[in-house]
Short mmCIF file of C-alpha atoms in Angstrom, two decimals:
data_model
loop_
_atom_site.label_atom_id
_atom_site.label_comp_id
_atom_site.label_asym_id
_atom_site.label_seq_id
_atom_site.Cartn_x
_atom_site.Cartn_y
_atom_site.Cartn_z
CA UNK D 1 -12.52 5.55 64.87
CA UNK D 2 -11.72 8.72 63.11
CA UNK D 3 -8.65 9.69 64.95
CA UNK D 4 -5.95 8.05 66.32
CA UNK D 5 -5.05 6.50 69.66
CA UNK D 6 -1.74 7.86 70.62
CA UNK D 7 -1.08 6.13 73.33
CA UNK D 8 -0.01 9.41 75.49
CA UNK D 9 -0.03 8.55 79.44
CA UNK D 10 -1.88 12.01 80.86
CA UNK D 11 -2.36 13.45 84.17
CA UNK D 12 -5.67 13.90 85.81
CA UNK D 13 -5.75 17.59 85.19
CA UNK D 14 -5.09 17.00 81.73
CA UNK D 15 -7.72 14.45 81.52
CA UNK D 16 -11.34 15.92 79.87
CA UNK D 17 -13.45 17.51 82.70
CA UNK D 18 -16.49 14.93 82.36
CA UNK D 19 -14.05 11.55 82.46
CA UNK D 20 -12.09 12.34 85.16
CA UNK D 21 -14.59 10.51 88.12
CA UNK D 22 -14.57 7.65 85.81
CA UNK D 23 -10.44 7.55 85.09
CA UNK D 24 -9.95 8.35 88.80
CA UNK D 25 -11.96 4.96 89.61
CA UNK D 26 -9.22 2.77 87.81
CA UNK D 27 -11.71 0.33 86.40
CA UNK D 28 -10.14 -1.25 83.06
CA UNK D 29 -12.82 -3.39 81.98
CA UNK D 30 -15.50 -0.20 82.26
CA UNK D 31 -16.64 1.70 79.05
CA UNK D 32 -17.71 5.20 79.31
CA UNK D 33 -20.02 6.72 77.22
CA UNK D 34 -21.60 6.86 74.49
CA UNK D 35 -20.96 10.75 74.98
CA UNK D 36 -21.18 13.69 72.42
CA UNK D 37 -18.03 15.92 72.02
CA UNK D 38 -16.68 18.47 69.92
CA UNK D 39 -18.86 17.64 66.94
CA UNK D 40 -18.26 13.52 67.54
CA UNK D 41 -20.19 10.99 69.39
CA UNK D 42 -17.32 8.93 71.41
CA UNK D 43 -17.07 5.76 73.83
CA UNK D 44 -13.88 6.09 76.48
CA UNK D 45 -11.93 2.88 77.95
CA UNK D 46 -9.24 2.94 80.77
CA UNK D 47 -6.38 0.90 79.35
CA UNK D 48 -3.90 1.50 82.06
CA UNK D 49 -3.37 3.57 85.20
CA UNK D 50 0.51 4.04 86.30
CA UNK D 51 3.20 5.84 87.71
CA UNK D 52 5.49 7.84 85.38
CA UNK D 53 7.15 11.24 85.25
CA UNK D 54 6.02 14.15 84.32
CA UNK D 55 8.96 14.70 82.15
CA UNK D 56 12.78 13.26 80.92
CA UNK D 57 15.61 14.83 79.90
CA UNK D 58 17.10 12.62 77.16
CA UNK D 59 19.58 12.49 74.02
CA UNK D 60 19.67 10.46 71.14
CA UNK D 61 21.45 9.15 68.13
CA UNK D 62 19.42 8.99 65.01
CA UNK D 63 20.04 6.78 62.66
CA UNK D 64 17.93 6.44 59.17
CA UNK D 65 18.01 4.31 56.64
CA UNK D 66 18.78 5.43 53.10
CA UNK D 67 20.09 4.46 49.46
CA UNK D 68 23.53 3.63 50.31
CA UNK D 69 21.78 1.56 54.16
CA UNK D 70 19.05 -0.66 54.17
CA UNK D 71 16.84 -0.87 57.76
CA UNK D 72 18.21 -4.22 58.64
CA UNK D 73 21.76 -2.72 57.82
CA UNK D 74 20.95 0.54 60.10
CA UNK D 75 19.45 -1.82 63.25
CA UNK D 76 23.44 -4.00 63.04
CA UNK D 77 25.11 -0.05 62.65
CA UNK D 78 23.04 0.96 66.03
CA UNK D 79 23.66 -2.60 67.79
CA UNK D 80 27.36 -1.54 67.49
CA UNK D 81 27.18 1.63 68.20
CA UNK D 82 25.06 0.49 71.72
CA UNK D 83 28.42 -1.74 72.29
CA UNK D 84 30.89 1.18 71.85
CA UNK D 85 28.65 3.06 74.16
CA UNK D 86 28.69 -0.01 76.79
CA UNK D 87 32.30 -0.17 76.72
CA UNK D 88 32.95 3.16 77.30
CA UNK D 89 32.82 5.17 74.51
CA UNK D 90 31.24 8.87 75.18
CA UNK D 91 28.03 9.39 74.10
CA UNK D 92 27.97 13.01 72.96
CA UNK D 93 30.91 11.97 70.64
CA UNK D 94 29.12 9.17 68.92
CA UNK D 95 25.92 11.65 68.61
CA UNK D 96 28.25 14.52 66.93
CA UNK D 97 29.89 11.95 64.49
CA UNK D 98 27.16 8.96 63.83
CA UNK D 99 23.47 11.01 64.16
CA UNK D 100 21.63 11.87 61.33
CA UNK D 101 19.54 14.18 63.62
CA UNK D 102 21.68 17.19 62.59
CA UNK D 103 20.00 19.80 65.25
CA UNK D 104 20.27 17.59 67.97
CA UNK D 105 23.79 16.36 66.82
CA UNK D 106 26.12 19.24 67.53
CA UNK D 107 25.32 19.39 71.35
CA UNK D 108 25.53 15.43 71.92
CA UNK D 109 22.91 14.39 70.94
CA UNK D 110 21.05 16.71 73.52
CA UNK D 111 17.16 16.88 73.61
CA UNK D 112 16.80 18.72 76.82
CA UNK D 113 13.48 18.56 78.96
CA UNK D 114 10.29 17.27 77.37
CA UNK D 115 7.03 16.41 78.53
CA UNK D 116 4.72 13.19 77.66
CA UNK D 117 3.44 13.68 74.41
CA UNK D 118 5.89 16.00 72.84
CA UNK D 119 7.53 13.10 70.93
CA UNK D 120 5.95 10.15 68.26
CA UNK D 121 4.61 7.37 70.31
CA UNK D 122 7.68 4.68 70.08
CA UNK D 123 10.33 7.74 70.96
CA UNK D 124 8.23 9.00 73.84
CA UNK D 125 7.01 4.93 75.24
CA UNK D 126 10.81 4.19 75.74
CA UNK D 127 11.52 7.93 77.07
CA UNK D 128 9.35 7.55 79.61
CA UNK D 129 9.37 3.83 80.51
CA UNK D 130 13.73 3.61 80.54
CA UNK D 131 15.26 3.57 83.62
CA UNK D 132 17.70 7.11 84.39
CA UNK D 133 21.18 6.25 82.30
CA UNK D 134 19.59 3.30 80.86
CA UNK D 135 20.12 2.90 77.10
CA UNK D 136 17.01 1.90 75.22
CA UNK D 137 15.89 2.02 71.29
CA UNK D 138 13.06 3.15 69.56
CA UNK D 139 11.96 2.62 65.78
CA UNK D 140 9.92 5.63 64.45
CA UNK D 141 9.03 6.41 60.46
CA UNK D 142 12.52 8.78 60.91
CA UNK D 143 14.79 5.47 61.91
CA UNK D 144 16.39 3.91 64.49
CA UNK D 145 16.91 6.15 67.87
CA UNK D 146 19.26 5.06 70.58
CA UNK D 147 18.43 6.98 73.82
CA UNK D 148 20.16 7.55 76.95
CA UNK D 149 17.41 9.12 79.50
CA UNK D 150 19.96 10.96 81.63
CA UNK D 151 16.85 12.64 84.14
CA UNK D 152 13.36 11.83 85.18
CA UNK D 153 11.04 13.95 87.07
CA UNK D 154 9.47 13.18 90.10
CA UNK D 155 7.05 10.14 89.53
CA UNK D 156 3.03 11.59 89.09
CA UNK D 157 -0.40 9.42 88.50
CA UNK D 158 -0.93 9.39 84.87
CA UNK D 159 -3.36 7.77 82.70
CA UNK D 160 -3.80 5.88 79.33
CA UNK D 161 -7.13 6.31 77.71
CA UNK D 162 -8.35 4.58 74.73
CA UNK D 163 -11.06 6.73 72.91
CA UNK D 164 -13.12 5.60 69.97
CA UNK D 165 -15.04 8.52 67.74
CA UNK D 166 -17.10 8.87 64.96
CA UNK D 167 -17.84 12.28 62.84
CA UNK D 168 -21.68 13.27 63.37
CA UNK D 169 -22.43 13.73 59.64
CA UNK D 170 -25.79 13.79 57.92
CA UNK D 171 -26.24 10.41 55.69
CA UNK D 172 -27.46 10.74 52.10
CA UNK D 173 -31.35 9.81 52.72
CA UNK D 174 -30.75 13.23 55.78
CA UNK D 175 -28.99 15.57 53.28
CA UNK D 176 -32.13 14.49 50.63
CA UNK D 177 -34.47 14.91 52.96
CA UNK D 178 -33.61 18.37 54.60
CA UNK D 179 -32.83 19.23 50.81
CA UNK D 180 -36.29 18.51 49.88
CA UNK D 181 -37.87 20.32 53.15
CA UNK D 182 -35.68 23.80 52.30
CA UNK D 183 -37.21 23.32 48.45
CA UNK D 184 -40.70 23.31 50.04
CA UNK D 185 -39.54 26.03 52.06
CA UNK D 186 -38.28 28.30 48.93
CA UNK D 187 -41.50 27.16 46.76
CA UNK D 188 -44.27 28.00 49.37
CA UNK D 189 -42.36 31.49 51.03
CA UNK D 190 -41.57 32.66 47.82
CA UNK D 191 -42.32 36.73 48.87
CA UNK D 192 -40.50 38.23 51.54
CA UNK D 193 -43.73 38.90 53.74
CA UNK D 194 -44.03 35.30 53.75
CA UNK D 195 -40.74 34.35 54.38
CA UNK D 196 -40.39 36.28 57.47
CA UNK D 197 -43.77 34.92 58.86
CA UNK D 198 -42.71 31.66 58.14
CA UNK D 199 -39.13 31.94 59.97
CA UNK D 200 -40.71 33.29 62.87
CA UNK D 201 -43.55 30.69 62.90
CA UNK D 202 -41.08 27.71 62.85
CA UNK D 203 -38.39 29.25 64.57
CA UNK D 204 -35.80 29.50 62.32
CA UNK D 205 -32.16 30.95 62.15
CA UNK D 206 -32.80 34.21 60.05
CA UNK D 207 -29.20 35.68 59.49
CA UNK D 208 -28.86 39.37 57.94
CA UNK D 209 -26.72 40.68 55.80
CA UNK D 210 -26.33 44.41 55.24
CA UNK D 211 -24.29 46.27 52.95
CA UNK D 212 -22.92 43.44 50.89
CA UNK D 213 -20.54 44.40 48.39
CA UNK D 214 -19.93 42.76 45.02
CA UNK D 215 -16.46 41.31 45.72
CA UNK D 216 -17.21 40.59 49.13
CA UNK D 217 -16.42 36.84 49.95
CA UNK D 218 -17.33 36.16 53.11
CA UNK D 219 -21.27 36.63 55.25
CA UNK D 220 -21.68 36.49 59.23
CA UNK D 221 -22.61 33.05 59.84
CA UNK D 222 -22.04 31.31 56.78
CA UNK D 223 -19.22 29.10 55.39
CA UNK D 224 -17.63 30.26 52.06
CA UNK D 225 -20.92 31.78 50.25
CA UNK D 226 -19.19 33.67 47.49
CA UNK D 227 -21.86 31.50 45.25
CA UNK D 228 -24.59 33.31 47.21
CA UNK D 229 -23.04 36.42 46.44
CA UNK D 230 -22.36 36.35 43.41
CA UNK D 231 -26.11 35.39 43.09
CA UNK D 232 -27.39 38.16 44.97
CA UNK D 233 -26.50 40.58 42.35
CA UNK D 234 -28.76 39.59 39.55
CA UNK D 235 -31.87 39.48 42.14
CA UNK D 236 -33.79 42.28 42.50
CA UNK D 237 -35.04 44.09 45.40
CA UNK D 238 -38.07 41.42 47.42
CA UNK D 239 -36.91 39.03 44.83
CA UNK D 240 -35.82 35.13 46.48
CA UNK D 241 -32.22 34.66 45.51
CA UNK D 242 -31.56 32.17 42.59
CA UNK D 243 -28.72 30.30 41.27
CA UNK D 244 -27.48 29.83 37.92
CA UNK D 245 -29.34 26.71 37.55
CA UNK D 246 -32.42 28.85 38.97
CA UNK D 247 -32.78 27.22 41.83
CA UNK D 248 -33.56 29.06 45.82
CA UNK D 249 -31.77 26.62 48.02
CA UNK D 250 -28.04 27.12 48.16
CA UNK D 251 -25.91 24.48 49.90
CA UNK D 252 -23.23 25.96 52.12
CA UNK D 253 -21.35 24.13 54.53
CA UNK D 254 -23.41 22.00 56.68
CA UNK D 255 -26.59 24.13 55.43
CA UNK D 256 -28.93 24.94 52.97
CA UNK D 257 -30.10 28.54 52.64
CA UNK D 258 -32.99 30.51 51.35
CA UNK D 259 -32.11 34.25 50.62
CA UNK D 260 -34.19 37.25 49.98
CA UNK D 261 -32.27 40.39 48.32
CA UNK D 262 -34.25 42.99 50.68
CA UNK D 263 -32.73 46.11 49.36
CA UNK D 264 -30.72 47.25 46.49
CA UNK D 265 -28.13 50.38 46.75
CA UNK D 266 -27.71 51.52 43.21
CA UNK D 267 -24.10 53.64 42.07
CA UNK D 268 -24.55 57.34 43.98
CA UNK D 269 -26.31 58.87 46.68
CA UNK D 270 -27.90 56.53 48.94
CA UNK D 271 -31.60 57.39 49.92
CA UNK D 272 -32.54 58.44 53.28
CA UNK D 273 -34.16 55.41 54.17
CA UNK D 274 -30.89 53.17 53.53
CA UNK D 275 -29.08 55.40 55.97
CA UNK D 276 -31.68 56.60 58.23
CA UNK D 277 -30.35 54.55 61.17
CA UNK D 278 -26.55 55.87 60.83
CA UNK D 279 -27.56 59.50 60.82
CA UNK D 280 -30.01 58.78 63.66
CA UNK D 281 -26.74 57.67 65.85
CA UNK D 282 -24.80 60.25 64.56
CA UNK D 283 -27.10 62.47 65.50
CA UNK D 284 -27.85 61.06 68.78
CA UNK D 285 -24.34 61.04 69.31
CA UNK D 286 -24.04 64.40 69.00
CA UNK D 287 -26.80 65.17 71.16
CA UNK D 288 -25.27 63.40 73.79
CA UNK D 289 -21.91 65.19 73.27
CA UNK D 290 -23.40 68.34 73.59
CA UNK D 291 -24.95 67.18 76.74
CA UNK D 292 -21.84 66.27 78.39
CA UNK D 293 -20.31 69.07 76.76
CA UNK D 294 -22.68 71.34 78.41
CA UNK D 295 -22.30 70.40 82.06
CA UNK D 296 -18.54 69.80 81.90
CA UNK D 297 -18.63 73.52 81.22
CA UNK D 298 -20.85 73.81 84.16
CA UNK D 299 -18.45 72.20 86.85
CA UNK D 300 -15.50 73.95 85.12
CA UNK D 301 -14.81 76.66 87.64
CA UNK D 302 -12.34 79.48 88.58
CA UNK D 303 -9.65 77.21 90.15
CA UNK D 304 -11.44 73.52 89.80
CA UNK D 305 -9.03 71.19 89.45
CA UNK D 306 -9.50 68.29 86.79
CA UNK D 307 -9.85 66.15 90.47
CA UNK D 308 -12.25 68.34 91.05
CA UNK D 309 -14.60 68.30 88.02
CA UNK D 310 -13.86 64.31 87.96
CA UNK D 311 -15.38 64.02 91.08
CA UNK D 312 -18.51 65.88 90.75
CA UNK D 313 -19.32 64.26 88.08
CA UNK D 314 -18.91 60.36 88.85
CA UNK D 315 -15.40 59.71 86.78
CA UNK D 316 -12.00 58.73 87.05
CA UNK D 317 -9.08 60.99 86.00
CA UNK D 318 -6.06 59.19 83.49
CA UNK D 319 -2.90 59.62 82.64
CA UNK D 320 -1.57 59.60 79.01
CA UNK D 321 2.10 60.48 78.41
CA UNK D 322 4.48 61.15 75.11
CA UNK D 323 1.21 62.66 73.56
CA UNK D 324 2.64 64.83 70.19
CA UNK D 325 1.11 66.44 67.12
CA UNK D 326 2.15 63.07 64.81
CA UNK D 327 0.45 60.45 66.98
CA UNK D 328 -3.39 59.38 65.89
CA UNK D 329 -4.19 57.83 69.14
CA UNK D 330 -4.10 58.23 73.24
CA UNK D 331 -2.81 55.93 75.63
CA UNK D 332 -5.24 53.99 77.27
CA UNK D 333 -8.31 55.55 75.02
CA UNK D 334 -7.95 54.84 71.39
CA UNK D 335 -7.69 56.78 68.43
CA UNK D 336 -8.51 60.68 69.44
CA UNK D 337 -7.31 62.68 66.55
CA UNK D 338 -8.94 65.99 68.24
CA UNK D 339 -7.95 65.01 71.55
CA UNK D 340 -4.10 65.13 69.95
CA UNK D 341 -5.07 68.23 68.22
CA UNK D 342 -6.24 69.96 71.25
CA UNK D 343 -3.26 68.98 74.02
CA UNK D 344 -0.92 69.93 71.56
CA UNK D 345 -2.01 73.08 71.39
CA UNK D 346 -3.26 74.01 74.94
CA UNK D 347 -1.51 75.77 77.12
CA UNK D 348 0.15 73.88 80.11
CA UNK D 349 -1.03 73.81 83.96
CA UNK D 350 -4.83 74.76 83.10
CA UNK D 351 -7.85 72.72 82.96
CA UNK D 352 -8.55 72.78 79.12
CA UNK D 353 -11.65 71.45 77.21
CA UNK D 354 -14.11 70.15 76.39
CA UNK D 355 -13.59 68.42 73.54
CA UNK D 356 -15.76 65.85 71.54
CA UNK D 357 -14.08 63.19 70.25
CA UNK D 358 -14.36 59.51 68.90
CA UNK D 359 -14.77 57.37 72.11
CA UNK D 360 -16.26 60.71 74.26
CA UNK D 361 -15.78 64.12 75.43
CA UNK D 362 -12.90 64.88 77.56
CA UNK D 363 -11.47 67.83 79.68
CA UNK D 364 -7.32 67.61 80.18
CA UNK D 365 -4.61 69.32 81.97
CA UNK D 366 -1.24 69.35 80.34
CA UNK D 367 1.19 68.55 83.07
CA UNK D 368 4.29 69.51 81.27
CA UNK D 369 5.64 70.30 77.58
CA UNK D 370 8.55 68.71 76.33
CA UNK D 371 10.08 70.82 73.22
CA UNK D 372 11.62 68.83 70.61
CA UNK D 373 14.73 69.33 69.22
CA UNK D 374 14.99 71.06 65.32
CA UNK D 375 15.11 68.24 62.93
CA UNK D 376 16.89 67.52 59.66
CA UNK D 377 14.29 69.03 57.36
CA UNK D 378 16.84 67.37 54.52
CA UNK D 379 16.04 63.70 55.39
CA UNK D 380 12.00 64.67 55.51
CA UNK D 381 12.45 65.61 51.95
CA UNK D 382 14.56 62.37 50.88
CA UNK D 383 11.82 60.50 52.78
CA UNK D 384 9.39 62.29 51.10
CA UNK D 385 10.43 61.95 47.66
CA UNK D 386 11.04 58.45 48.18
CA UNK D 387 7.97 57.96 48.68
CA UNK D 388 6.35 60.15 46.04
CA UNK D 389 8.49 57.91 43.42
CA UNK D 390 7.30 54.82 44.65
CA UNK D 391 3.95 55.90 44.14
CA UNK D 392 4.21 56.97 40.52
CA UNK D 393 4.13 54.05 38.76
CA UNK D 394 0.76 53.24 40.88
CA UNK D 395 -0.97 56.47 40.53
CA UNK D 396 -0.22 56.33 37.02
CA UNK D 397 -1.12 52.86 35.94
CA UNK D 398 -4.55 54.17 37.76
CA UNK D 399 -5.25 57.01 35.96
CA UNK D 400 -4.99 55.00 33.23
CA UNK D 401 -7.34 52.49 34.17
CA UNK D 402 -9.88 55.15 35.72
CA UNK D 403 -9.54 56.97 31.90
CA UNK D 404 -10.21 53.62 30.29
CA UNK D 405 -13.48 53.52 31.64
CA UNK D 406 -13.80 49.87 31.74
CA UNK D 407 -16.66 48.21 33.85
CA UNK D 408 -15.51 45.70 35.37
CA UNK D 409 -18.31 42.60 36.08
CA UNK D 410 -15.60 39.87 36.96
CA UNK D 411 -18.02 39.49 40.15
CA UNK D 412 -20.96 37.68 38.18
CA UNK D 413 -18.52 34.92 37.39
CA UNK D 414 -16.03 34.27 40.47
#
């Protein structure tokens, strides 16, 4: 298996959705599965079925074994200290003075409430399996625990379930073989016209890509393809991407990938074309602000109240309070520099607007004006120039850099 069978007693509801019929049936000598799960093929087993709490309250003395104490040595120290503990001897003194568990050790020995699970397997077995006020030991990799369980929770059904898994990873003759098919690929769609008829033919996963930068280090949907990248830039535009080996089929991740560099933004001025679809929102956006715009004006009467307008028009009236000159965004809205702009300076108990702004267009009504007390001007200024002197050595060490006029290419290598 590639994990580990803990050997954690569960609850039903804690038990995976599609197992639960066959746990709740209590047959031990059934297997379930093969089922796939979370990237694994697996095969379940029922290995026992009982009644145990939900979860202890327990303390502990640790002791570990060191230079100075062998284990053999530290299993005699903890039979004694079980004796002392059997004749009488107080617990939460032995913890405070004997346990090497120094965060437990100042408060007895204390653990508090834990649920199944919550401890390595040996700790948590005898937790869970000890009687109340019975005294029981555990071995774990951090030495020999003696435990008092001094309060169990109400008994529940729980469940131990054996589960073995396997990884679903390609094998060598796969990785060869879909290697050699994405080669094929590369060789026979080597223009970008045939590329794209070819994705859509065999109905492919075509990812784009827009605006990639040189530094950039991540893509949407790929794993780590700063190789890519870096690639990219010495394509040219309705080139296939090659790497330095020349070679169109990058391996990244789980995949192999084919790349086309479908446009190239050069230093300056974009063309029209490579922005022709933000200025058609903006503009669109505009348009439609200007709409609304236009027939909040329209329902803005003599006397309408903001209720009123709301109303007529299909939309909900909300409150924003503390709203000042120095905030960048509105409660409940987002960031609405103009909105800000605009309340601060309106005048209070009129309907006021419209105005455009980020997430809309909005008409307010200042309900009341708060006026803020003069401030010490002095401690703006010693604020100020704080800050102006922690920005000098920056600003300078980048007007040196911007006069050196070095180019820097670091992003063809790394």
């Amino acid at each position: 298996a590639d994990s580990r069978h803990t050997g954690f007693f569960v609850p039903l509801s804690d038990v995976p959705e599609n197992l639960r019929e066959f746990v709740r049936n209590e047959n031990t000598s059934e297997i379930f599965g093969p089922y796939q799960e979370d990237g694994s093929f697996r095969i379940a087993k029922l290995i026992e079925a009982a009644d145990r709490p939900d979860s202890v309250h327990a303390r502990h003395i640790l002791l570990a074994p060191n230079q100075m104490r062998t284990l053999a040595q530290t299993k005699t120290a903890a039979d004694s200290l079980i004796r002392l503990i059997k004749s009488g001897s107080k617990f939460e003194v032995l913890a405070m003075t004997n346990s090497d568990d120094q965060g437990s050790a100042q408060i007895g020995g204390d653990l508090g409430w834990f649920r199944e699970g919550m401890m390595v397997t040996p700790f948590n077995n005898a937790c869970f399996t000890a009687k109340k006020g019975e005294i029981v030991t555990a071995e774990t990799n951090f030495g020999i625990h003696i435990i008092e369980v001094l309060e169990r929770s109400k008994n529940t059904r729980k469940y131990n379930i054996g589960v073995v898994d396997r990884k679903i990873i390609p094998s060598s003759t796969t990785n060869q073989a879909v290697y050699s098919e994405a080669s094929q690929f590369a060789g026979t769609n080597n223009t970008y016209n045939k590329f794209n008829s070819a994705v859509a033919e065999r109905g492919l996963n075509k990812l784009m890509a827009n605006d990639v930068s040189p530094r950039q280090k991540t893509l949407p949907g790929l794993e780590n393809p700063r190789n890519l990248i870096i690639s990219l830039f010495s394509a040219k535009e309705g080139e296939i991407v090659l790497d330095n080996n020349q070679q169109a089929v990058f391996e990244i991740g789980d995949n192999y990938v084919v790349a086309f560099c479908t446009r190239v933004q050069e230093e300056g001025i974009a063309p029209v074309s490579a922005v022709e679809n933000e200025i058609r929102y903006s503009l669109i956006r505009d348009k439609k602000a200007e709409i609304i715009s236009e027939e909040f004006r329209k329902n803005k009467q003599e006397g309408t109240t903001l209720y009123d307008i709301a109303s007529s028009m299909g939309l909900n009236v909300q409150e924003a309070t503390d709203i000042n000159f120095r905030s960048y965004s509105v409660p409940g809205i987002g960031t609405e520099p103009a909105l800000v702009a605009a309340a601060s300076a309106a005048r209070q108990g009129i309907v006021s607007g419209p105005v455009k702004g980020n997430n809309g267009v909005f008409m307010f009504y200042v309900n009341s004006v708060t006026t803020s007390e003069g401030q010490d001007l002095s401690q703006i200024q010693d604020n100020l120039m704080a800050s102006f002197q922690m920005r000098g050595g920056y600003e300078a060490y980048e007007a040196l850099r911007k006069g050196a006029q070095i180019v820097d290419k670091r992003y063809r290598f790394y």
